[in-house]
Coordinates of C-alpha atoms in Angstrom, one line a residue:
M244 CA 34.1 -4.8 -1.3
A245 CA 33.9 -6.7 -4.5
S246 CA 30.4 -7.3 -5.9
T247 CA 29.7 -11.0 -6.2
A248 CA 26.4 -12.4 -7.6
V249 CA 24.6 -14.8 -5.4
C250 CA 21.9 -17.2 -6.4
K251 CA 18.4 -16.3 -5.1
K252 CA 17.2 -18.3 -2.2
W253 CA 13.7 -19.4 -3.2
A254 CA 10.9 -19.2 -0.6
S255 CA 10.5 -22.2 1.7
P256 CA 7.2 -23.7 2.8
D257 CA 7.6 -21.8 6.1
D258 CA 8.1 -18.6 4.1
W259 CA 4.9 -19.2 2.1
A260 CA 3.0 -19.8 5.4
R261 CA 4.4 -16.7 7.0
Y262 CA 3.6 -14.4 4.1
R263 CA 0.3 -15.9 2.9
G264 CA -1.8 -13.1 4.3
T265 CA 0.5 -10.4 2.8
I266 CA 0.5 -12.0 -0.6
T267 CA -3.3 -12.6 -0.8
A268 CA -3.9 -9.0 0.5
L269 CA -1.7 -7.6 -2.3
Y270 CA -3.3 -9.7 -5.0
L271 CA -7.0 -9.5 -4.0
D272 CA -7.6 -6.5 -1.7
R273 CA -5.1 -4.1 -3.3
A274 CA -5.8 -5.6 -6.8
K275 CA -2.1 -5.9 -7.7
T276 CA -1.1 -7.9 -10.8
L277 CA 0.9 -11.0 -10.2
R278 CA 4.0 -9.3 -11.6
D279 CA 3.6 -6.4 -9.1
V280 CA 3.0 -8.9 -6.2
K281 CA 6.2 -10.7 -7.1
R282 CA 8.2 -7.4 -7.3
I283 CA 6.8 -6.0 -4.0
M284 CA 7.6 -9.3 -2.2
E285 CA 11.1 -9.3 -3.5
L286 CA 11.9 -5.7 -2.6
E287 CA 10.0 -5.5 0.7
Y288 CA 10.4 -8.9 2.2
F289 CA 13.3 -10.6 0.3
F290 CA 10.7 -13.2 -0.7
Y291 CA 11.7 -14.9 -4.0
A292 CA 9.4 -17.1 -6.1
T293 CA 8.6 -17.5 -9.8
E294 CA 5.2 -16.6 -11.2
K295 CA 4.6 -20.3 -11.7
M296 CA 5.1 -20.9 -8.0
Y297 CA 2.7 -18.1 -7.1
K298 CA 0.0 -19.6 -9.5
S299 CA 0.5 -23.0 -7.9
K300 CA 0.0 -21.6 -4.4
F301 CA -3.0 -19.6 -5.4
N302 CA -4.6 -22.7 -6.8
K303 CA -3.8 -24.6 -3.6
W304 CA -5.1 -21.7 -1.4
G305 CA -8.2 -21.3 -3.5
V306 CA -7.2 -17.7 -4.3
Q307 CA -9.2 -16.5 -7.3
K308 CA -9.3 -12.9 -8.5
N309 CA -11.5 -13.2 -11.6
L310 CA -14.9 -14.8 -11.9
K311 CA -15.4 -17.8 -14.2
H312 CA -18.4 -18.1 -16.5
H313 CA -19.6 -21.5 -15.1
Q314 CA -19.3 -20.1 -11.5
V315 CA -21.4 -17.1 -12.5
G316 CA -24.0 -19.3 -14.0
E317 CA -24.1 -21.4 -10.8
L318 CA -24.3 -18.3 -8.6
L319 CA -27.2 -16.8 -10.6
S320 CA -29.0 -20.2 -10.6
L321 CA -28.6 -20.4 -6.8
Q322 CA -29.9 -16.9 -6.3
N323 CA -32.9 -17.6 -8.6
R324 CA -33.9 -20.7 -6.7
R325 CA -33.6 -19.0 -3.4
A326 CA -35.5 -15.9 -4.6
A327 CA -38.3 -18.2 -5.7
E328 CA -38.5 -19.5 -2.1
G329 CA -38.6 -15.9 -0.9
K330 CA -35.0 -16.0 0.5
A331 CA -32.5 -13.2 0.3
S332 CA -28.9 -14.3 -0.6
E333 CA -25.3 -13.3 -0.3
V334 CA -22.8 -15.2 -2.3
F335 CA -19.2 -16.4 -1.5
I336 CA -16.5 -18.0 -3.6
H337 CA -13.7 -19.7 -1.5
G338 CA -14.9 -17.7 1.5
R339 CA -14.8 -14.3 -0.2
R340 CA -18.0 -12.4 -0.7
V341 CA -19.1 -11.6 -4.3
D342 CA -21.4 -8.6 -4.4
E343 CA -24.1 -8.0 -7.0
A344 CA -22.3 -5.1 -8.6
R345 CA -19.3 -7.3 -9.4
L346 CA -21.6 -9.9 -10.9
N347 CA -23.3 -7.3 -13.0
S348 CA -20.0 -5.8 -14.1
Y349 CA -18.8 -9.3 -15.2
L350 CA -22.0 -9.9 -17.2
N351 CA -21.8 -6.6 -19.0
R352 CA -18.3 -7.3 -20.1
Q353 CA -19.0 -10.7 -21.7
P354 CA -19.7 -11.3 -25.4
K355 CA -23.0 -12.8 -26.5
A356 CA -21.5 -16.3 -26.9
R357 CA -20.3 -16.3 -23.3
R358 CA -23.7 -15.0 -22.0
R359 CA -25.4 -17.9 -23.8
Q360 CA -23.2 -20.3 -22.0
I361 CA -24.1 -18.7 -18.7
E362 CA -27.8 -18.9 -19.6
E363 CA -27.5 -22.5 -20.5
T364 CA -25.8 -23.2 -17.2
I365 CA -28.7 -21.5 -15.4
A366 CA -31.3 -23.4 -17.4
A367 CA -29.6 -26.8 -16.9
S368 CA -29.2 -26.1 -13.2
A369 CA -32.9 -25.1 -13.0
V370 CA -34.0 -28.3 -14.7
S371 CA -31.7 -30.4 -12.5
A372 CA -33.1 -28.7 -9.4
S373 CA -36.7 -29.3 -10.5
S374 CA -36.1 -33.0 -11.1
V375 CA -34.3 -33.5 -7.8
S376 CA -37.2 -31.6 -6.0
S377 CA -39.8 -33.8 -7.7
A378 CA -37.9 -37.0 -6.9
S379 CA -37.4 -35.9 -3.3
A380 CA -41.1 -35.1 -2.9
S381 CA -42.2 -38.5 -4.1
S382 CA -39.8 -40.5 -2.0
A383 CA -39.6 -38.3 1.1
A384 CA -41.8 -40.6 3.2
S385 CA -40.1 -43.9 2.2
S386 CA -36.4 -43.1 1.9
P387 CA -35.3 -39.9 3.7
S388 CA -31.7 -41.0 3.8
E389 CA -31.6 -41.2 -0.1
T390 CA -33.2 -37.8 -0.3
S391 CA -30.5 -36.2 1.9
T392 CA -27.8 -37.9 -0.1
D393 CA -29.2 -36.5 -3.4
A394 CA -29.4 -33.0 -1.9
R395 CA -25.8 -33.2 -0.8
Q396 CA -24.8 -34.3 -4.3
K397 CA -26.5 -31.3 -5.8
R398 CA -24.7 -28.7 -3.6
P399 CA -22.6 -26.2 -5.5
T400 CA -18.9 -27.1 -6.1
E401 CA -15.7 -25.1 -6.4
G402 CA -16.1 -23.3 -3.0
I403 CA -19.4 -21.6 -4.0
L404 CA -21.7 -20.8 -1.1
C405 CA -25.0 -19.0 -1.1
R406 CA -26.6 -18.1 2.3
T407 CA -29.1 -15.8 3.9
P408 CA -27.4 -12.6 5.0
S409 CA -27.4 -11.6 8.7
P410 CA -30.0 -9.0 9.5
G411 CA -28.7 -5.5 9.9
P412 CA -29.5 -3.4 13.0
R413 CA -32.1 -1.4 11.3
L414 CA -33.9 -4.3 9.5
A415 CA -36.5 -4.9 12.2
R416 CA -37.5 -1.2 12.2
A417 CA -37.5 -0.5 8.5
Q418 CA -40.4 -2.5 7.3
S419 CA -41.8 0.0 4.8
I420 CA -40.4 0.7 1.4
P421 CA -38.1 3.9 1.6
K422 CA -39.1 6.9 -0.4
R423 CA -35.6 7.1 -1.8
L424 CA -32.7 4.6 -2.1
E425 CA -29.3 5.8 -0.9
S426 CA -26.3 5.2 -3.2
P427 CA -23.9 2.5 -2.1
D428 CA -20.7 3.6 -0.4
S429 CA -18.7 2.4 -3.4
L430 CA -20.4 5.2 -5.5
R431 CA -21.0 7.8 -2.8
L432 CA -17.7 7.9 -0.9
P433 CA -15.3 8.9 -3.8
E434 CA -17.6 11.8 -4.7
E435 CA -17.9 12.9 -1.1
C436 CA -14.1 12.8 -0.7
L437 CA -13.5 15.0 -3.7
Q438 CA -16.2 17.5 -2.5
I439 CA -14.5 17.6 0.9
M440 CA -11.1 18.1 -0.7
Q441 CA -12.5 20.9 -2.9
T442 CA -13.8 22.6 0.2
Y443 CA -10.5 22.2 2.0
I444 CA -8.4 23.5 -0.8
G445 CA -10.8 26.4 -1.6
G446 CA -11.0 27.6 2.0
S447 CA -7.2 27.2 2.5
D448 CA -6.4 29.1 -0.7
D449 CA -8.8 32.0 0.3
A450 CA -7.1 32.2 3.7
H451 CA -3.6 32.3 2.1
F452 CA -2.0 29.8 4.4
M453 CA -2.2 26.3 2.9
W454 CA 0.5 26.7 0.2
E455 CA 2.7 28.9 2.3
T456 CA 4.9 26.4 4.2
N457 CA 5.5 27.1 7.8
P458 CA 9.3 27.4 8.5
G459 CA 9.1 24.5 10.9
C460 CA 7.1 22.2 8.6
P461 CA 9.6 20.7 6.1
N462 CA 11.8 19.1 8.7
L463 CA 8.8 17.9 10.8
V464 CA 7.2 16.3 7.8
T465 CA 10.4 14.6 6.6
E466 CA 11.2 13.3 10.1
W467 CA 7.7 12.0 10.6
Y468 CA 7.6 10.1 7.4
S469 CA 11.1 8.7 8.1
Q470 CA 9.7 7.4 11.4
I471 CA 6.9 5.6 9.5
V472 CA 9.5 4.0 7.2
I473 CA 11.7 3.1 10.1
A474 CA 8.8 1.5 12.0
K475 CA 7.8 -0.5 8.9
N476 CA 11.4 -1.7 8.3
L477 CA 11.9 -2.7 11.9
L478 CA 8.7 -4.7 12.1
V479 CA 9.4 -6.4 8.7
N480 CA 12.8 -7.5 9.9
G481 CA 11.6 -8.9 13.2
L482 CA 12.6 -6.0 15.5
T483 CA 9.1 -5.9 17.1
A484 CA 9.8 -4.0 20.3
Q485 CA 11.7 -1.2 18.5
G486 CA 9.2 -1.1 15.7
F487 CA 6.2 -0.6 17.9
S488 CA 8.1 2.0 19.9
M489 CA 8.6 3.9 16.7
V490 CA 4.9 3.5 15.8
S491 CA 4.1 5.2 19.2
A492 CA 6.5 8.0 18.3
C493 CA 4.7 8.5 15.0
Y494 CA 1.3 8.7 16.8
E495 CA 2.7 11.4 19.1
R496 CA 4.2 13.4 16.3
Y497 CA 1.0 13.2 14.2
R498 CA -0.8 15.7 16.5
E499 CA 1.8 18.3 15.6
M500 CA 1.3 17.5 11.9
L501 CA -2.4 18.2 12.2
Q502 CA -1.7 21.5 14.1
L503 CA 0.6 22.8 11.3
Q504 CA -1.5 21.4 8.4
H505 CA 1.5 21.1 6.0
P506 CA 0.5 21.0 2.4
L507 CA 1.6 17.3 2.1
L508 CA -0.4 16.2 5.2
V509 CA -3.1 14.4 3.2
V510 CA -0.6 12.7 0.9
D511 CA 1.7 11.6 3.8
T512 CA -1.3 10.3 5.7
A513 CA -2.3 8.2 2.7
I514 CA 1.2 6.8 2.2
A515 CA 1.6 6.0 5.9
M516 CA -1.6 3.9 5.7
F517 CA -0.2 1.8 2.8
K518 CA 3.2 1.6 4.4
L519 CA 1.9 0.2 7.6
S520 CA -0.4 -2.2 5.8
A521 CA 2.7 -3.7 4.1
V522 CA 4.2 -4.9 7.4
G523 CA 2.9 -8.5 7.0
M524 CA 0.8 -10.4 9.3
G525 CA -1.1 -7.8 11.4
G526 CA -0.2 -5.0 9.0
R527 CA -3.8 -4.5 8.0
E528 CA -4.9 -4.1 11.6
L529 CA -2.0 -1.7 12.2
A530 CA -3.0 0.5 9.3
D531 CA -6.7 0.4 10.3
G532 CA -5.6 1.6 13.8
F533 CA -3.7 4.5 12.3
V534 CA -6.6 5.6 10.2
S535 CA -8.9 5.5 13.2
Y536 CA -6.4 7.4 15.2
A537 CA -6.0 10.1 12.5
A538 CA -9.8 10.6 12.3
E539 CA -10.1 10.9 16.1
M540 CA -7.1 13.1 16.5
A541 CA -8.3 15.4 13.6
Q542 CA -11.6 15.8 15.4
I543 CA -9.8 16.8 18.7
V544 CA -7.3 19.1 17.1
L545 CA -9.3 20.6 14.2
G546 CA -12.9 20.1 15.1
A547 CA -15.6 17.6 14.1
C548 CA -16.6 19.6 11.0
H549 CA -13.1 20.3 9.7
P550 CA -12.6 18.9 6.1
L551 CA -9.7 16.7 7.2
T552 CA -11.8 15.1 10.0
L553 CA -14.6 14.4 7.5
L554 CA -12.1 13.0 5.0
F555 CA -10.3 10.7 7.4
R556 CA -13.6 9.3 8.7
R557 CA -14.5 8.3 5.1
F558 CA -11.1 6.7 4.7
R559 CA -12.1 4.5 7.7
R560 CA -15.4 3.6 6.2
A561 CA -14.2 2.9 2.7
G562 CA -12.6 -0.5 3.4
W563 CA -9.4 -1.7 1.7
A564 CA -11.1 -3.0 -1.4
G565 CA -11.9 0.4 -2.7
L566 CA -9.4 2.6 -0.8
T567 CA -6.7 2.6 -3.4
V568 CA -9.0 3.9 -6.1
Y569 CA -10.5 6.6 -3.7
I570 CA -7.1 7.8 -2.5
S571 CA -5.6 7.7 -6.0
N572 CA -8.2 10.1 -7.3
L573 CA -8.0 12.3 -4.3
V574 CA -4.2 12.6 -4.3
Q575 CA -4.0 13.4 -8.0
Y576 CA -6.7 16.1 -7.6
Y577 CA -4.9 17.5 -4.5
L578 CA -1.5 17.7 -6.2
R579 CA -2.9 19.2 -9.3
A580 CA -4.6 21.9 -7.3
A581 CA -1.3 22.5 -5.4
R582 CA 0.7 23.0 -8.7
I583 CA -1.9 25.5 -9.9
A584 CA -1.9 27.4 -6.7
S585 CA 1.9 27.8 -6.2
R586 CA 5.4 26.7 -7.2
F587 CA 4.6 23.6 -5.1
D588 CA 5.7 21.2 -7.8
T589 CA 9.3 22.1 -7.5
E590 CA 9.5 21.9 -3.7
L591 CA 11.9 19.1 -2.8
G592 CA 9.3 17.3 -0.7
V593 CA 7.0 16.9 -3.7
L594 CA 9.9 15.9 -6.0
H595 CA 10.7 13.1 -3.5
I596 CA 7.2 11.9 -2.9
Y597 CA 6.1 10.8 -6.3
P598 CA 8.1 7.5 -6.4
K599 CA 6.2 6.5 -3.2
L600 CA 2.8 7.4 -4.8
V601 CA 3.7 5.3 -7.9
Y602 CA 4.9 2.4 -5.8
Y603 CA 1.5 2.2 -4.0
G604 CA -0.5 2.6 -7.2
L605 CA -1.8 6.1 -6.4
V606 CA -0.2 7.8 -9.4
D607 CA 0.5 6.4 -12.9
V608 CA 4.1 6.1 -14.0
E609 CA 3.6 8.1 -17.2
A610 CA 1.9 10.9 -15.2
A611 CA 4.8 11.0 -12.8
K612 CA 7.3 11.2 -15.7
T613 CA 5.4 14.1 -17.2
F614 CA 5.5 15.8 -13.8
Y615 CA 9.3 15.4 -13.5
R616 CA 9.9 16.6 -17.1
S617 CA 7.9 19.7 -16.2
A618 CA 9.7 20.2 -12.9
L619 CA 13.1 19.9 -14.5
A620 CA 12.2 22.5 -17.1
K621 CA 10.9 24.8 -14.4
L622 CA 14.0 24.4 -12.3
A623 CA 16.2 25.3 -15.3
T624 CA 14.3 28.5 -16.1
D625 CA 12.6 29.7 -12.9
P626 CA 14.0 33.2 -12.2
D627 CA 12.7 33.1 -8.6
R628 CA 15.2 30.4 -7.7
T629 CA 18.3 32.4 -7.5
G630 CA 20.1 30.0 -5.1
Q631 CA 22.3 27.8 -7.2
G632 CA 22.6 25.2 -4.4
E633 CA 18.8 24.9 -4.1
R634 CA 18.4 24.6 -7.8
R635 CA 21.2 22.0 -8.1
R636 CA 19.7 19.9 -5.3
G637 CA 16.2 20.1 -6.8
T638 CA 17.5 19.1 -10.2
Q639 CA 19.4 16.1 -8.7
Q640 CA 16.4 15.0 -6.8
A641 CA 14.1 15.3 -9.9
R642 CA 16.6 13.2 -12.0
C643 CA 16.9 10.6 -9.2
S644 CA 13.1 10.3 -9.0
M645 CA 12.9 10.0 -12.7
A646 CA 15.3 7.0 -12.4
W647 CA 12.9 5.5 -10.0
M648 CA 10.1 5.9 -12.6
H649 CA 12.3 4.0 -15.1
F650 CA 12.8 1.2 -12.5
Y651 CA 9.0 0.9 -11.8
D652 CA 8.5 0.8 -15.6
G653 CA 10.8 -2.2 -15.9
R654 CA 13.6 -0.2 -17.6
C655 CA 16.4 -0.9 -15.2
A656 CA 19.2 -0.1 -17.6
D657 CA 17.8 3.4 -18.1
A658 CA 17.4 3.8 -14.4
V659 CA 21.1 2.9 -13.8
A660 CA 22.2 5.3 -16.5
V661 CA 20.3 8.2 -15.0
V662 CA 21.7 7.5 -11.5
E663 CA 25.2 7.3 -12.8
G664 CA 24.7 10.7 -14.3
V665 CA 23.6 12.1 -11.0
I666 CA 26.3 10.5 -8.8
F667 CA 29.3 9.3 -10.7
D668 CA 29.6 12.0 -13.3
A669 CA 29.2 14.9 -10.8
R670 CA 32.2 16.7 -9.5
E671 CA 33.4 15.9 -6.0
G672 CA 31.1 17.3 -3.3
E673 CA 28.4 18.5 -5.6
V674 CA 25.9 15.7 -5.0
D675 CA 23.5 16.4 -2.2
P676 CA 24.0 13.7 0.5
L677 CA 20.2 12.9 0.7
V678 CA 20.0 12.5 -3.0
E679 CA 23.0 10.3 -3.1
I680 CA 21.4 8.0 -0.4
D681 CA 18.2 7.9 -2.5
C682 CA 20.3 6.9 -5.6
C683 CA 22.1 4.2 -3.6
Q684 CA 18.8 2.8 -2.4
L685 CA 17.6 2.5 -6.0
L686 CA 20.8 0.8 -7.1
E687 CA 20.4 -1.6 -4.2
C688 CA 16.8 -2.5 -5.3
I689 CA 18.0 -3.1 -8.8
A690 CA 20.8 -5.3 -7.5
R691 CA 18.5 -7.4 -5.4
Q692 CA 16.1 -7.8 -8.3
R693 CA 18.9 -9.2 -10.4
G694 CA 20.1 -11.5 -7.5
D695 CA 23.4 -9.6 -7.2
Y696 CA 23.5 -9.4 -3.4
G697 CA 27.1 -8.4 -3.3
W698 CA 26.3 -5.2 -5.3
A699 CA 23.2 -4.7 -3.1
I700 CA 25.3 -4.8 0.1
D701 CA 27.8 -2.4 -1.3
M702 CA 25.1 0.1 -2.1
L703 CA 23.6 -0.3 1.3
Y704 CA 26.9 0.4 3.0
R705 CA 27.4 3.4 0.7
G706 CA 23.9 4.7 1.5
I707 CA 24.3 4.4 5.3
P708 CA 26.4 7.4 6.7
L709 CA 28.4 5.5 9.3
R710 CA 31.5 7.3 10.6
D711 CA 35.0 6.1 9.7
D712 CA 36.0 6.1 13.4
G713 CA 33.3 3.5 14.1
D714 CA 31.5 5.7 16.6
T715 CA 27.9 4.4 16.0
K716 CA 26.4 6.5 18.8
A717 CA 27.8 9.7 17.3
A718 CA 26.6 8.6 13.8
F719 CA 23.1 8.0 15.1
R720 CA 23.1 11.5 16.7
E721 CA 24.1 13.0 13.3
S722 CA 22.0 10.9 10.9
H723 CA 19.6 8.7 12.9
R724 CA 16.9 8.6 10.2
K725 CA 19.1 7.4 7.4
I726 CA 20.9 4.8 9.5
A727 CA 17.8 3.4 11.3
R728 CA 16.0 3.1 7.9
R729 CA 18.7 0.9 6.3
L730 CA 20.6 -1.0 8.9
P731 CA 17.9 -3.6 9.5
Y732 CA 17.8 -4.3 5.7
L733 CA 21.6 -4.6 5.6
E734 CA 21.7 -7.1 8.5
S735 CA 18.9 -9.2 6.9
L736 CA 20.7 -9.3 3.6
L737 CA 24.1 -10.2 5.2
R738 CA 22.5 -13.1 7.0
R739 CA 20.8 -14.2 3.7
V740 CA 24.1 -14.6 1.9
G741 CA 25.9 -16.2 4.9
R742 CA 28.0 -13.3 6.1
L743 CA 26.9 -13.9 9.7
E744 CA 29.8 -12.3 11.6
E745 CA 29.4 -9.1 9.6
A746 CA 25.7 -9.2 10.2
D747 CA 26.3 -9.5 14.0
V748 CA 28.5 -6.4 13.8
V749 CA 25.8 -4.5 12.0
R750 CA 23.2 -5.6 14.6
K751 CA 25.5 -4.5 17.4
R752 CA 25.9 -1.1 15.7
F753 CA 22.2 -0.8 15.4
D754 CA 21.5 -1.8 19.1
D755 CA 24.2 0.7 20.3
G756 CA 22.8 3.5 18.2
W757 CA 19.2 2.7 19.2
I758 CA 20.0 2.8 22.9
E759 CA 21.8 6.1 22.3
L760 CA 18.9 7.5 20.3
C761 CA 15.9 6.3 22.3
G762 CA 17.1 5.5 25.8
S763 CA 14.1 3.2 26.2
A764 CA 10.8 2.3 24.5
E765 CA 9.0 4.7 26.8
G766 CA 11.4 7.5 26.0
L767 CA 10.9 7.2 22.3
A768 CA 7.2 8.0 22.6
G769 CA 8.0 11.1 24.7
R770 CA 8.3 14.1 22.3
K771 CA 10.0 16.3 25.0
R772 CA 12.8 13.8 25.6
L773 CA 13.5 13.1 21.9
A774 CA 14.0 15.5 19.1
L775 CA 13.2 12.9 16.5

């Protein structure tokens, strides 16, 4: 097929309404930059808009990430007035709660001139409030309607709200001043998570089982993560019944993951949480459900006091606002300990997983590049790796993953050059099929980012191992994970560029293969009927 560039189809009003929750969650809850939000929406949802369009929508929706000095002054003034009346306060801007730690952090970052402006705002507001209060008191008996009008005029603007917090369940009992104040979860949970992880790694290392991979583990972990990706792709592309069937299969398989305790279990669990949260509307609830399930299943399989049970419970308590930071620190510590304890850094599963960690903001791009440089050097010199095929595959995977790092760093030309070195410059038959598919996926992402849908479709076809004889059922039996992960994207892209008949053929291939693979939605969740 010839590669033809197609103009991007900009997001319609219906698209904005559909993905509003996803966009605001990325920007506010996961603290992504506008550039990152734009990139994720393009790659994951085929949603195209300029930064100017995003800013216009944020202004219309009242989405605000950073505090403004006049808002801070108004908030502090409101809190002061309510404190003088003996009222506790919680503050909201455009419906989103602003905690005291965030206000204090903002004030500590401001220069003296800006602090003076805030103080002047507070003073002016206090004077205005006093004058209104005096005027209201003198005229309360004669003109109550005017008093209420003045009060309404003095209410805070720009979506600022200050109200009395709802009483907690222990407030009625705890009337006395506590002997000691507990640290807030935002400070305590990260430290507790690291302590639990240290206990887990230390105990596992002493028992000599954590870093020794069970022979049945690698395939199980790869297949389980593939199911997570398939479920997410199906749900994003509107195949709801199949998507939730695959989610059920993931839940069933997770029990086996806990029993085997593969070294990548913690990392894969974290990535699965973020993958499911990216589904769109309802994605957050889906991810929350998975975290709760992981914590409950860990308690059943491993026991209430097992480190993984304690860790997953804290994931559930952390909330999405701080979860990325918690898990980022945890994952980096975990992988660092793994590299010290074994040759874990050159295992193919770890070589393949770093791009996912970078994508979800759990590992820095430069740190990942350093890891791959070290892994490539070790693969070239490690005397224990006598198998040439294993060494070649590991080297190819590390180079392909390094190309992903260039892509995430905005260096698409460098990424393409590295991929071409892996695929097109290699001799016939020497490129590992899984690595080739990964490279094709990267080229497809670059093509979509450039608006070259023809090239993107070519790369999708190349990365999907369909049989030349057209036997989709047989192809699904041989390579179900690779096909099911990419066919929904291919169909969606074909429809976007107007190749509807071709898209219908792809959809029929998917439906035929899905029936062959699953039998039914109930059969998919049955581990004994499916060797997924």
